[in-house]
Short mmCIF file of C-alpha atoms in Angstrom, two decimals:
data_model
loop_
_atom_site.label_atom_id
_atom_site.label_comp_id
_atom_site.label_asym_id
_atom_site.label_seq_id
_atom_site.Cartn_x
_atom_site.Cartn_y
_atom_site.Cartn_z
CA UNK Y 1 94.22 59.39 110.24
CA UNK Y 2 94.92 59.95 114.08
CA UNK Y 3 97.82 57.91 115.86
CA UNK Y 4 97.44 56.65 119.34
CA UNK Y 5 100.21 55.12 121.17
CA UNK Y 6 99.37 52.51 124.02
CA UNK Y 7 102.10 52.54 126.63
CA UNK Y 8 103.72 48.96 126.63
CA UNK Y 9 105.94 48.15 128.98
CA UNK Y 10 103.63 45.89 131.27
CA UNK Y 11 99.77 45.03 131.30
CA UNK Y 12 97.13 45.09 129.39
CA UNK Y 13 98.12 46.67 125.80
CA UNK Y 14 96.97 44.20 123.19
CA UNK Y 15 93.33 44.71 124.69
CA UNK Y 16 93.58 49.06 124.09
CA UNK Y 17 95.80 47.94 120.54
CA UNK Y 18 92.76 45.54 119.97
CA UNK Y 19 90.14 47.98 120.33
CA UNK Y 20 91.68 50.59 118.74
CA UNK Y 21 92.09 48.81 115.88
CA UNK Y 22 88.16 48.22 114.78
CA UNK Y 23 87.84 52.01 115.22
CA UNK Y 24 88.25 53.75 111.81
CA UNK Y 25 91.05 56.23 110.86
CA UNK Y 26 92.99 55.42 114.15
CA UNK Y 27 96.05 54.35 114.40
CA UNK Y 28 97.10 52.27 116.86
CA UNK Y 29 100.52 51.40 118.05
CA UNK Y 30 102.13 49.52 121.33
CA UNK Y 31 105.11 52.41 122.11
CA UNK Y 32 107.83 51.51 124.28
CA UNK Y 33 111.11 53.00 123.20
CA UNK Y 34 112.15 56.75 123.56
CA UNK Y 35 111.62 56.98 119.66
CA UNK Y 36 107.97 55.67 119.48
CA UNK Y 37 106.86 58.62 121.23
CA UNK Y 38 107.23 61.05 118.35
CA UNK Y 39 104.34 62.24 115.96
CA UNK Y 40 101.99 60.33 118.57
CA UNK Y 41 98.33 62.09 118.77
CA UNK Y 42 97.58 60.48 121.95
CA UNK Y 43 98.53 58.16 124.56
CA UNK Y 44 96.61 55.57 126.60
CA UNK Y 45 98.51 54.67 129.99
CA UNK Y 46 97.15 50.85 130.44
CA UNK Y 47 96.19 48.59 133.26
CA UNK Y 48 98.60 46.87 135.07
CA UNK Y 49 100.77 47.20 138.23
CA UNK Y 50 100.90 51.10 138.79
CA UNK Y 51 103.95 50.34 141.10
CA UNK Y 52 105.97 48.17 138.04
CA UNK Y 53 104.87 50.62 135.12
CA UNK Y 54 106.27 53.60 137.32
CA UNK Y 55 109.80 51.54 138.10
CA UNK Y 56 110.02 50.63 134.50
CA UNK Y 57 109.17 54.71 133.32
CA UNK Y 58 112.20 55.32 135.37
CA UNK Y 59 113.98 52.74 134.86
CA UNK Y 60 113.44 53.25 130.29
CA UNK Y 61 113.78 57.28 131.15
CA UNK Y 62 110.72 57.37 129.50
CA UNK Y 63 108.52 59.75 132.11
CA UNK Y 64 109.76 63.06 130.99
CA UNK Y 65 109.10 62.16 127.36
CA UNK Y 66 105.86 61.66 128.57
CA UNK Y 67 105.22 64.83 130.81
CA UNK Y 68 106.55 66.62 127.83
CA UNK Y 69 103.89 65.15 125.89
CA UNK Y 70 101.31 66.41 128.60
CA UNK Y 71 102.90 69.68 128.16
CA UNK Y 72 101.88 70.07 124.23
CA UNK Y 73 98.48 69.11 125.48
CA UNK Y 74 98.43 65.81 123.63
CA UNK Y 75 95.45 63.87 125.00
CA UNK Y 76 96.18 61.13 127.66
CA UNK Y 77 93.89 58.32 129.27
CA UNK Y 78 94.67 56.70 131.94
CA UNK Y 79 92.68 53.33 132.76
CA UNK Y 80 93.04 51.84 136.32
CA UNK Y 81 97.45 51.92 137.23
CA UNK Y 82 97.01 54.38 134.39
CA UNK Y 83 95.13 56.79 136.30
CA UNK Y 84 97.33 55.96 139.24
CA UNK Y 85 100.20 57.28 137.39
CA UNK Y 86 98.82 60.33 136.05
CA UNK Y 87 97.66 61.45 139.57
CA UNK Y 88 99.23 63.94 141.45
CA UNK Y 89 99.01 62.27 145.01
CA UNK Y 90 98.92 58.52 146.04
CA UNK Y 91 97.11 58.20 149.08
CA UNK Y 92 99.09 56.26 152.27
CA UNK Y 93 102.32 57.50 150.16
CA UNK Y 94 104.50 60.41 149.52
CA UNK Y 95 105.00 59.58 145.98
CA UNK Y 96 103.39 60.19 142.66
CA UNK Y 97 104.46 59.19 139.13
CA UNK Y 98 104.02 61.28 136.77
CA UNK Y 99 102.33 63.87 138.60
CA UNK Y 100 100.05 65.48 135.79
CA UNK Y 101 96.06 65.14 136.90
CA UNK Y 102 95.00 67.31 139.92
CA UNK Y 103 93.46 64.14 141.49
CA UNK Y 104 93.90 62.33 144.61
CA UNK Y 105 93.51 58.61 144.23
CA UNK Y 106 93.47 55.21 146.68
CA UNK Y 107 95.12 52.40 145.16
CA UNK Y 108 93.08 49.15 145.63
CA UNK Y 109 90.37 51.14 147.12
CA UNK Y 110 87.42 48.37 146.89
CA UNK Y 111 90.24 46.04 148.84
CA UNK Y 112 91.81 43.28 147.12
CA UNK Y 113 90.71 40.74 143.83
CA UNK Y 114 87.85 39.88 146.46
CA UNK Y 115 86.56 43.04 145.50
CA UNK Y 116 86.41 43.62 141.58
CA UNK Y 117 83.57 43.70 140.02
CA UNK Y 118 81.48 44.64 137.12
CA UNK Y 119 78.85 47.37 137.03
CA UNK Y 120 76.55 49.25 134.52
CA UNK Y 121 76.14 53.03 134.58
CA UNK Y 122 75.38 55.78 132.46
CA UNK Y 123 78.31 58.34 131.94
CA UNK Y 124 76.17 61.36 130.12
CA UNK Y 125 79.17 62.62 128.76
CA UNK Y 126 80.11 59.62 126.77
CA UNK Y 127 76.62 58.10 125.98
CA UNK Y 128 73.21 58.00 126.77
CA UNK Y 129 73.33 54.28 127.46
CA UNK Y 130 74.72 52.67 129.94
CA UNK Y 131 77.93 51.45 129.87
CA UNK Y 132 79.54 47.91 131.10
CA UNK Y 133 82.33 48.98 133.63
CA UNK Y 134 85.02 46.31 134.65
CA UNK Y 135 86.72 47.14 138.15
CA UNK Y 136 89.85 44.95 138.83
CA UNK Y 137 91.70 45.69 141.95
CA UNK Y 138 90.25 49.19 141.16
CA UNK Y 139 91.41 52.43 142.40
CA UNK Y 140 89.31 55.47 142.81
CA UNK Y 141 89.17 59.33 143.26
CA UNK Y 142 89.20 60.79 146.72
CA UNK Y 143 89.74 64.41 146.22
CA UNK Y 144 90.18 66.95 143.38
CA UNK Y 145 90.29 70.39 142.62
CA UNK Y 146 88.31 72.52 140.48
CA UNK Y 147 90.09 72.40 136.90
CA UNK Y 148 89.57 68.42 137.12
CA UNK Y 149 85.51 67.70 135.84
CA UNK Y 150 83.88 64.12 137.43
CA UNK Y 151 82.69 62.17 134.63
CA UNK Y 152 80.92 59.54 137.06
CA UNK Y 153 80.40 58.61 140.33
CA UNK Y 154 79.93 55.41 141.49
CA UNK Y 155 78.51 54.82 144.87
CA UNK Y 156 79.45 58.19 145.95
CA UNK Y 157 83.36 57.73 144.76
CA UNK Y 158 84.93 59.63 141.27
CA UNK Y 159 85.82 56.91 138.77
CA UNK Y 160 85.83 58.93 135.95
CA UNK Y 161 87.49 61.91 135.58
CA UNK Y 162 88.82 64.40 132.70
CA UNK Y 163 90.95 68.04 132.98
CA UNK Y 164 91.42 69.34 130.01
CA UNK Y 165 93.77 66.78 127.29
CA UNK Y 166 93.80 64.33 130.66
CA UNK Y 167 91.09 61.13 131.20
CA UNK Y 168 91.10 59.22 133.90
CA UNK Y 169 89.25 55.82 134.38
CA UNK Y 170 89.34 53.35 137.73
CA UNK Y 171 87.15 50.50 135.03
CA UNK Y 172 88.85 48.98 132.01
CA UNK Y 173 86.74 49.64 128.93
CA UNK Y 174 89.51 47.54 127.08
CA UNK Y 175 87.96 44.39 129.33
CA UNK Y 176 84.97 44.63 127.44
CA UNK Y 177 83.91 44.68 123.51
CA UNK Y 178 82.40 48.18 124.15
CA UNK Y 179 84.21 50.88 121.91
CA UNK Y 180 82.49 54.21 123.24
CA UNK Y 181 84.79 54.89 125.53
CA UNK Y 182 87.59 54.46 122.96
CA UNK Y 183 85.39 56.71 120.29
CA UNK Y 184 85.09 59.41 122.97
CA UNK Y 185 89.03 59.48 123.52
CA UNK Y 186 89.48 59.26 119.65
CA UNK Y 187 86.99 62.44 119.70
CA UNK Y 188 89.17 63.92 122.53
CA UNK Y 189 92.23 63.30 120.47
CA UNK Y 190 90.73 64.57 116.86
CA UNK Y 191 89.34 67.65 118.72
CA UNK Y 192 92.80 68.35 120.00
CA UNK S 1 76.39 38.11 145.21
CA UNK S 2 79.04 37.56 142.37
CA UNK S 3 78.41 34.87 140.62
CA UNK S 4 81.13 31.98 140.23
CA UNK S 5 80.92 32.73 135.90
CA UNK S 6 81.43 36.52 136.87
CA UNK S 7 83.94 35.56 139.72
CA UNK S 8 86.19 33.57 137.33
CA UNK S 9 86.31 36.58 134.27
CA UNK S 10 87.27 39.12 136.92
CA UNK S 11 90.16 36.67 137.61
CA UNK S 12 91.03 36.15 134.59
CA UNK S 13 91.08 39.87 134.03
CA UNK S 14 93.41 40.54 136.97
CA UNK S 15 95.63 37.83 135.64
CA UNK S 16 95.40 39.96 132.51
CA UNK S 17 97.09 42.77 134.21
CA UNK S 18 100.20 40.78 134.74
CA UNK S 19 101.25 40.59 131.07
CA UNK S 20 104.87 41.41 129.96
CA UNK S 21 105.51 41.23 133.74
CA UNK S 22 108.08 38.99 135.69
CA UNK S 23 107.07 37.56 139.03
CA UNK S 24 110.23 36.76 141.55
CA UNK S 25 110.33 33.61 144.04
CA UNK S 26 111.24 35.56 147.34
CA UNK S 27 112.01 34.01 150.40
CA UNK S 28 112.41 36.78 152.82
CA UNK S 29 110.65 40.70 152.73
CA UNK S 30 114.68 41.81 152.31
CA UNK S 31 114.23 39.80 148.69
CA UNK S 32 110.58 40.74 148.14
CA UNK S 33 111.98 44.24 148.20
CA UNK S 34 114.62 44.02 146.11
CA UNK S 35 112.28 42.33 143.39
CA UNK S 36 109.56 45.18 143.74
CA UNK S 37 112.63 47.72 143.26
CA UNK S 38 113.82 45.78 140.27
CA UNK S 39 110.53 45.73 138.50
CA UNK S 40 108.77 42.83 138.91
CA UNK S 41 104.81 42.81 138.86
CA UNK S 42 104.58 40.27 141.95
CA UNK S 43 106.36 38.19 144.23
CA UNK S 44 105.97 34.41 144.82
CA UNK S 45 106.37 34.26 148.96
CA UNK S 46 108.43 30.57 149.84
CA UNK S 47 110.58 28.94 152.25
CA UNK S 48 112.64 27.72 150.09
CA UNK S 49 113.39 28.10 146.38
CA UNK S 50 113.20 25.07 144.17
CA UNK S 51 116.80 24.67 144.39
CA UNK S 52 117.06 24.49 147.75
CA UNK S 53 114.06 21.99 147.59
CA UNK S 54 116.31 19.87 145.10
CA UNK S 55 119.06 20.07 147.43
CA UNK S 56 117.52 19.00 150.49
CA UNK S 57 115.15 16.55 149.46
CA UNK S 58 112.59 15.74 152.12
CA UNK S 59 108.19 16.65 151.73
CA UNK S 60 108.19 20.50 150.08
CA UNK S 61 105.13 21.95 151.78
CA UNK S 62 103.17 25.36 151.66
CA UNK S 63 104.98 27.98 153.56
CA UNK S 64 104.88 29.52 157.00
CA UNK S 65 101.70 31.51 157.07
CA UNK S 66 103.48 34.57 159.36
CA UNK S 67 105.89 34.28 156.51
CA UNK S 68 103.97 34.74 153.65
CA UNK S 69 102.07 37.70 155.63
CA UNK S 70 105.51 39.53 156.44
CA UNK S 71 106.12 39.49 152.43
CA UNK S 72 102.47 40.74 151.74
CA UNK S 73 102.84 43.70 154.24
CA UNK S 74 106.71 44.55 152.73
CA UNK S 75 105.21 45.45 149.22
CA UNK S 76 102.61 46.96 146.94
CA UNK S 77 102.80 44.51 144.11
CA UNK S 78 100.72 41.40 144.27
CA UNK S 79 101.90 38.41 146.24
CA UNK S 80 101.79 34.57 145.16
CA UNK S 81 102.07 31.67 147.38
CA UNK S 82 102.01 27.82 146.85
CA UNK S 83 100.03 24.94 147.60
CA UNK S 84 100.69 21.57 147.32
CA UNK S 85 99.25 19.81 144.23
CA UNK S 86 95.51 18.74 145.52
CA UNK S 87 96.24 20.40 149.20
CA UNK S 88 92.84 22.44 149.41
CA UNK S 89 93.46 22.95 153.04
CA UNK S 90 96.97 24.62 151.77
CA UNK S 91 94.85 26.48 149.37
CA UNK S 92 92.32 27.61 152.24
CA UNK S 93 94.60 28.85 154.40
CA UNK S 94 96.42 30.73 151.97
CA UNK S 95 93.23 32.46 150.82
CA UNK S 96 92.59 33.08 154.25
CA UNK S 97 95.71 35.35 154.98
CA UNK S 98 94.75 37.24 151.75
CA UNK S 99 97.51 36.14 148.62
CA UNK S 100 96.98 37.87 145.38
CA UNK S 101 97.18 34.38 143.75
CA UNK S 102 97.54 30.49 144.67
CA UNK S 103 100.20 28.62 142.79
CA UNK S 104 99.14 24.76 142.62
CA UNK S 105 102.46 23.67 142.39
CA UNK S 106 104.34 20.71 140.95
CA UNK S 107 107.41 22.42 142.83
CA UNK S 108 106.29 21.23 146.24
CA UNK S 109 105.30 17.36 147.07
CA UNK S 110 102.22 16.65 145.59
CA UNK S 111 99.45 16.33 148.27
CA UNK S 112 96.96 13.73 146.08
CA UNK S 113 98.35 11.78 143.58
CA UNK S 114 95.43 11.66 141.58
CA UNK S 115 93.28 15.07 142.28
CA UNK S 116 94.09 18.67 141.90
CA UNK S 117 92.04 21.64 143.62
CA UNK S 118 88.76 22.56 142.76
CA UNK S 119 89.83 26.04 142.53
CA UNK S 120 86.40 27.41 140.99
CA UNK S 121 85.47 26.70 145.18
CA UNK S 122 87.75 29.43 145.68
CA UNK S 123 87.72 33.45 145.89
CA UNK S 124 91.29 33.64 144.85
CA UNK S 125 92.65 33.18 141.40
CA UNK S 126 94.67 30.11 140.49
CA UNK S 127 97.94 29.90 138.15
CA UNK S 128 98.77 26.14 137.49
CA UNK S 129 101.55 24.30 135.34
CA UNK S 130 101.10 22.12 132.45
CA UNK S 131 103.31 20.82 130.17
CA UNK S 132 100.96 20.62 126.98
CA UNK S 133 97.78 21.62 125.91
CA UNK S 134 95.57 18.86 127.35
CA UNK S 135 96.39 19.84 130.71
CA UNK S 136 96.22 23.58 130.25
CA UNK S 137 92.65 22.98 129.41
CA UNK S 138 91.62 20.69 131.89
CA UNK S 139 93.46 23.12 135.22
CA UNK S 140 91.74 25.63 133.07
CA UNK S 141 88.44 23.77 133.77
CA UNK S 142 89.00 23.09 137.02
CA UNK S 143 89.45 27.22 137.54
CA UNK S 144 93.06 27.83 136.47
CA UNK S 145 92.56 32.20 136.03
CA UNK S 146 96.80 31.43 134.57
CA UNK S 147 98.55 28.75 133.05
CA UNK S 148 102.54 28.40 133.83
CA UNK S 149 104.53 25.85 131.64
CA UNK S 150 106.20 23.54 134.19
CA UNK S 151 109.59 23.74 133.08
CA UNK S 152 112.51 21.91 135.41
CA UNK S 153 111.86 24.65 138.71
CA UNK S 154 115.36 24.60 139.99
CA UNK S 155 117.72 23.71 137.75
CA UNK S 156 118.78 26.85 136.27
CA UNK S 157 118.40 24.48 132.63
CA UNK S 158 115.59 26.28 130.53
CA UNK S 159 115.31 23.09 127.88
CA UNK S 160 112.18 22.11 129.68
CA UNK S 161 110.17 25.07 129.28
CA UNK S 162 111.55 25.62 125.90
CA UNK S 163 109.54 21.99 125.37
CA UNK S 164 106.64 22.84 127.23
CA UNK S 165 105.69 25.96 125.21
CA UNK S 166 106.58 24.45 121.61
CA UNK S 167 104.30 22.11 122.50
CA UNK S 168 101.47 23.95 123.72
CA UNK S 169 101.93 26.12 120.69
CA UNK S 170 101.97 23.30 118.24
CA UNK S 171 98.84 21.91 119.78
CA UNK S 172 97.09 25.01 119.51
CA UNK S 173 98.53 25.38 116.12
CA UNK S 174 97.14 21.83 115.18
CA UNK S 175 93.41 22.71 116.79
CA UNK S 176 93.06 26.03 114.67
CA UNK S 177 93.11 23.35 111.48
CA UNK S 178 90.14 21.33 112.41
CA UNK S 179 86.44 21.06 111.73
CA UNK S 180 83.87 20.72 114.84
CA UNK S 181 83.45 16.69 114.12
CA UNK S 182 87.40 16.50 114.30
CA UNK S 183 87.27 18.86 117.38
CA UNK S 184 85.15 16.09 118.99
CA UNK S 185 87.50 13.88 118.66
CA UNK S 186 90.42 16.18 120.02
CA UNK S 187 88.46 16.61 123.40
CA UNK S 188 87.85 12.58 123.44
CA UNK S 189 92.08 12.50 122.94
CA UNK S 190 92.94 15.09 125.10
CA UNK S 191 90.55 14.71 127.82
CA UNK S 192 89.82 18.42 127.67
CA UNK S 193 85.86 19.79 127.67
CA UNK S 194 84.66 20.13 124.22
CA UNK S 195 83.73 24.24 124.99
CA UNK S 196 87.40 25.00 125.75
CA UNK S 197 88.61 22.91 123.04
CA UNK S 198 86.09 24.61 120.36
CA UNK S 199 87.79 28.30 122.02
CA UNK S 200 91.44 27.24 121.51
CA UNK S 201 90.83 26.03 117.63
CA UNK S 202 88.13 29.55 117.11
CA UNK S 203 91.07 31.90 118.63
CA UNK S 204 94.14 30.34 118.05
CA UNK S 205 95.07 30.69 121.69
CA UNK S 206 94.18 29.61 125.41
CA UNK S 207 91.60 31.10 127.16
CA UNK S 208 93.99 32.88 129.61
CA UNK S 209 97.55 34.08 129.60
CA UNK S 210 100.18 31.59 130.13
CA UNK S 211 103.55 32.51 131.52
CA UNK S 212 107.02 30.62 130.68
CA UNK S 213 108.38 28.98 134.70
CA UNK S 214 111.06 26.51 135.08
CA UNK S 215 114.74 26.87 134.73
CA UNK S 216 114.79 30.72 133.40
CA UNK S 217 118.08 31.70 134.93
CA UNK S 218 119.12 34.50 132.00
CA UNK S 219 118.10 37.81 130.69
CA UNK S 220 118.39 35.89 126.95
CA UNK S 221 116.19 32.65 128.83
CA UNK S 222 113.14 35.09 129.43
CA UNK S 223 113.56 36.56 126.16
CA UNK S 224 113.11 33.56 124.33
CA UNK S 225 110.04 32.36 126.53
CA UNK S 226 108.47 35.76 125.65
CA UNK S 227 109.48 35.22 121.59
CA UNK S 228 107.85 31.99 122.06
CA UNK S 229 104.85 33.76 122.67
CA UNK S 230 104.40 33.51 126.92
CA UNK S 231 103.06 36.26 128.26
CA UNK S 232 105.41 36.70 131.19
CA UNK S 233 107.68 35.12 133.22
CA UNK S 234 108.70 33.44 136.53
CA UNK S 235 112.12 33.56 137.60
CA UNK S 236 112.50 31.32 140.65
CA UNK S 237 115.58 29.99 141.99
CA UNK S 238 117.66 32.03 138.89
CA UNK S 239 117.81 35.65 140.58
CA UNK S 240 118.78 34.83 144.42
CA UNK S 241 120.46 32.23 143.52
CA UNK S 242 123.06 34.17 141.60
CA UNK S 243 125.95 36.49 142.31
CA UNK S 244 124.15 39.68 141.88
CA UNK S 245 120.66 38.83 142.65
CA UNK S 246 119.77 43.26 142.22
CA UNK S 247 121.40 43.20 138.73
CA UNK S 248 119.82 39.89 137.60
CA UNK S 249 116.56 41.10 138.68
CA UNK S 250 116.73 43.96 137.07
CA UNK S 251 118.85 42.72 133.70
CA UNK S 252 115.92 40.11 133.48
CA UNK S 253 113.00 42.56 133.59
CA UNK S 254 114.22 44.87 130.82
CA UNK S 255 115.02 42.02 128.85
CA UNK S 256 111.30 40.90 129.15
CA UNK S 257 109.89 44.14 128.64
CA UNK S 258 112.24 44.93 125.37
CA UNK S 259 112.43 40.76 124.39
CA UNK S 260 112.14 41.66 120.54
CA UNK S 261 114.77 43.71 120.47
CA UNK S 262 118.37 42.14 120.91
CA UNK S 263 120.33 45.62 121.30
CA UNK S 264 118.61 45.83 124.34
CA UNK S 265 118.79 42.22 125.45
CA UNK S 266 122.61 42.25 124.86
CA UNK S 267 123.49 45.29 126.88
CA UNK S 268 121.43 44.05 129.69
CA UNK S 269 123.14 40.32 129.52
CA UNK S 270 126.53 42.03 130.05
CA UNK S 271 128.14 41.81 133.83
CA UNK S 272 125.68 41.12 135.61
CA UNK S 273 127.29 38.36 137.78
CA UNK S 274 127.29 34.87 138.04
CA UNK S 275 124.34 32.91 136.91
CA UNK S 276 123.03 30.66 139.04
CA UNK S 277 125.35 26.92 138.90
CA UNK S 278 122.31 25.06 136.33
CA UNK S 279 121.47 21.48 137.15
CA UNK S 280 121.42 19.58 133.78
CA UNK S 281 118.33 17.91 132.89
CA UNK S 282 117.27 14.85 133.99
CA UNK S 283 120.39 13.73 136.10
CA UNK S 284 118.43 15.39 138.77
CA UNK S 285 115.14 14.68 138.43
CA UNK S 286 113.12 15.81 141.29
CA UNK S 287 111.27 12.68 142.45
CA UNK S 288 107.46 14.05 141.93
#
């Protein structure tokens, strides 16, 4: 039995919790206080607004708890503000959040809820068929360096990305009933 | 070409995102900063706050346009604005500058008596009040991507939205009981589509998330909403209406984001100023 903590202080947790939860010998808990962080075997970062998560990770003291956890190499995905906060730079900003993934990422990169959409790709890594992808108000990868391995590319921008116990995702697998993206961070995490 | 079905699940996705948030009425980009700072996940951009609408009476009407886009350019989080209750002009215009989200709101003077927007005609996701289940389901219909109860906007008084939600609750409570024939019936009653109906009674909840609005002036008033089972909260007039509009702000988004747990809700209620002077329900019934 694995456990995975989803990150709840705003956005969408009870979809990750909810998925989580029809995959067997996972765990799945909403974690919030300092305290919920211990014994965790991973960590999902979920959608939301990157700019409110950050203020309340500061705001809780929880970001440290978390870097530590990125220190012991427990497995982390970030989907959508979740990979915002895990990058290293922001573009148009100074800033970053928690500053773990060598990634550069645009926030709202496909422009505003004008542009989300939903797409179909295969990513070869995580299965052989495609996969239903859900962008909402997406960001996506502009640059990288060479310890960080794309995952997928859609329309010539990363949207997928993974270095080492980090995954990063612009698309919300939780939007959809699909659980292969979820099994392949289980994997991540039992592998760990 | 998206298609409108595809349109509306993408907005009710990004809707989606704002869960556990709390979104700020702002009136200038001073306030819409102090709100992003605080914590909130987006700002609604007004003239006036509903208690200065109570206050000075007269026809409450969508905001400035060079207003609204000063707000927009002054932060990162998403940006609301309202339109007057069947104004789809209001509604154009606002889509036009580029809001997040259109509030059709009960807040300003309604602009049909009889009509609300056809929002699925629209790009830009919709939140819309109700005060029970039937019309949750029927803005819903029309292309609601959020439901807000209604609450008493402006009077600082919660009791309203305390009503609204135990009701909506209790009629979603009430659906989950019944049989398809008896279903029928419910969507004859509540003049609600049968399809959204059948979804309410199958999950046991509405079809998007539904936020608490209307008279939340506390840190304890937004945790209650949320342990009534809302999935967010607005805070309108209650934060700059208040004697320390940064503390309030910020007291009332930890207390949403920790609302089951009262250690937390207690230490955030204490000092944090003056609460905005409440209005008691109905002596001062706004005249919509």
């Amino acid at each position: 039995m694995i456990t995975i903590g989803v990150l709840d202080l705003q956005g969408g947790v009870r979809e990750h919790l909810h998925l989580l939860s029809q995959i067997s010998n996972v765990r799945a808990l909403s974690v919030k206080k300092k305290e919920d962080f211990n014994n965790l075997d991973g960590l999902i970062l979920p959608g939301g607004e990157s700019t409110t998560i950050s203020k309340l990770l500061n705001i809780f003291e929880l970001k440290d708890i978390i870097i530590n956890l990125n220190k012991e190499e427990i497995p982390i995905w970030g989907t959508c503000a979740g990979m915002i906060l895990l990058a290293k730079e922001i573009a148009g900003t100074s800033t970053s959040h928690l500053n773990l993934m060598d990634i550069k990422v645009k926030r709202n990169a496909y422009g505003n809820q004008l542009a989300s959409f939903k797409s179909k790709k295969v990513i070869p890594k995580i299965s052989k068929k495609e996969l239903p992808l859900v962008f909402i108000r997406a960001p996506y990868i502009t640059n990288k360096n060479k310890k960080v391995k794309t995952l997928l590319k859609l329309d010539g921008k990363i949207v997928a990305a993974e270095q080492d116990n980090l995954l990063a995702t612009a698309f919300h697998p939780e939007l959809t009933t699909d659980l292969r993206v979820h099994k392949y961070f289980v994997n991540k995490v039992k592998a760990d | 070409m998206k298609s409108v079905t595809d349109r509306y699940e993408l907005n009710k996705n990004l809707a989606q995102m704002l869960k556990g948030g709390v979104i700020m009425d702002v009136t200038n980009p001073q306030e819409a900063a102090i709100a992003e700072e605080a914590g909130s996940v987006a700002v609604m951009a007004l003239e006036r706050v509903p208690a200065d609408i109570r206050a000075e009476g007269g026809v409450a009407r969508s905001s400035d346009p060079a207003m609204i886009k000063e707000i927009i350019s002054a932060v990162s989080i998403p940006v609301m604005a309202k339109a007057r209750i069947g104004h789809f002009v209001e509604a154009q215009i606002l889509e036009e500058i580029g809001v997040d989200y259109i509030d059709e709101s009960e807040v300003l003077t309604p602009a049909d008596n009889t009509n609300h927007i056809d929002k699925n005609e629209f790009e830009v996701p919709f939140v819309c009040g109700a005060t029970n289940l039937s019309e949750a389901l029927r803005r819903i219909a029309e292309g609601a991507s959020m439901i807000r109860t209604k609450g008493e906007a402006g009077t600082g008084n919660v009791v309203e939205a305390v009503k609204h939600m135990r009701k909506l609750n209790s009629q979603i409570r009430t659906l989950t009981t019944k049989d398809n024939e008896e279903l029928m019936t419910t969507a004859k009653e509540m003049r609600a589509p049968f399809e959204l109906i059948k979804y309410v009674a199958k999950e046991g909840a509405l079809p998007v998330i539904n936020f608490a609005a209307g008279g939340i002036a506390t840190p304890a008033d937004a945790a209650m909403m949320m342990q009534l089972g809302c999935d967010g909260v607005f805070v309108g007039s209650g934060i700059f209406k208040s004697g320390n509009p940064k503390k309030r702000a910020r007291a009332i988004v930890k207390a949403t984001a920790h609302y089951d747990d009262p250690a937390v809700v207690a230490e955030v209620s204490e000092n944090i100023g003056e609460a905005m002077v409440g209005i008691e329900h109905p002596s001062k019934k706004m005249s919509i």
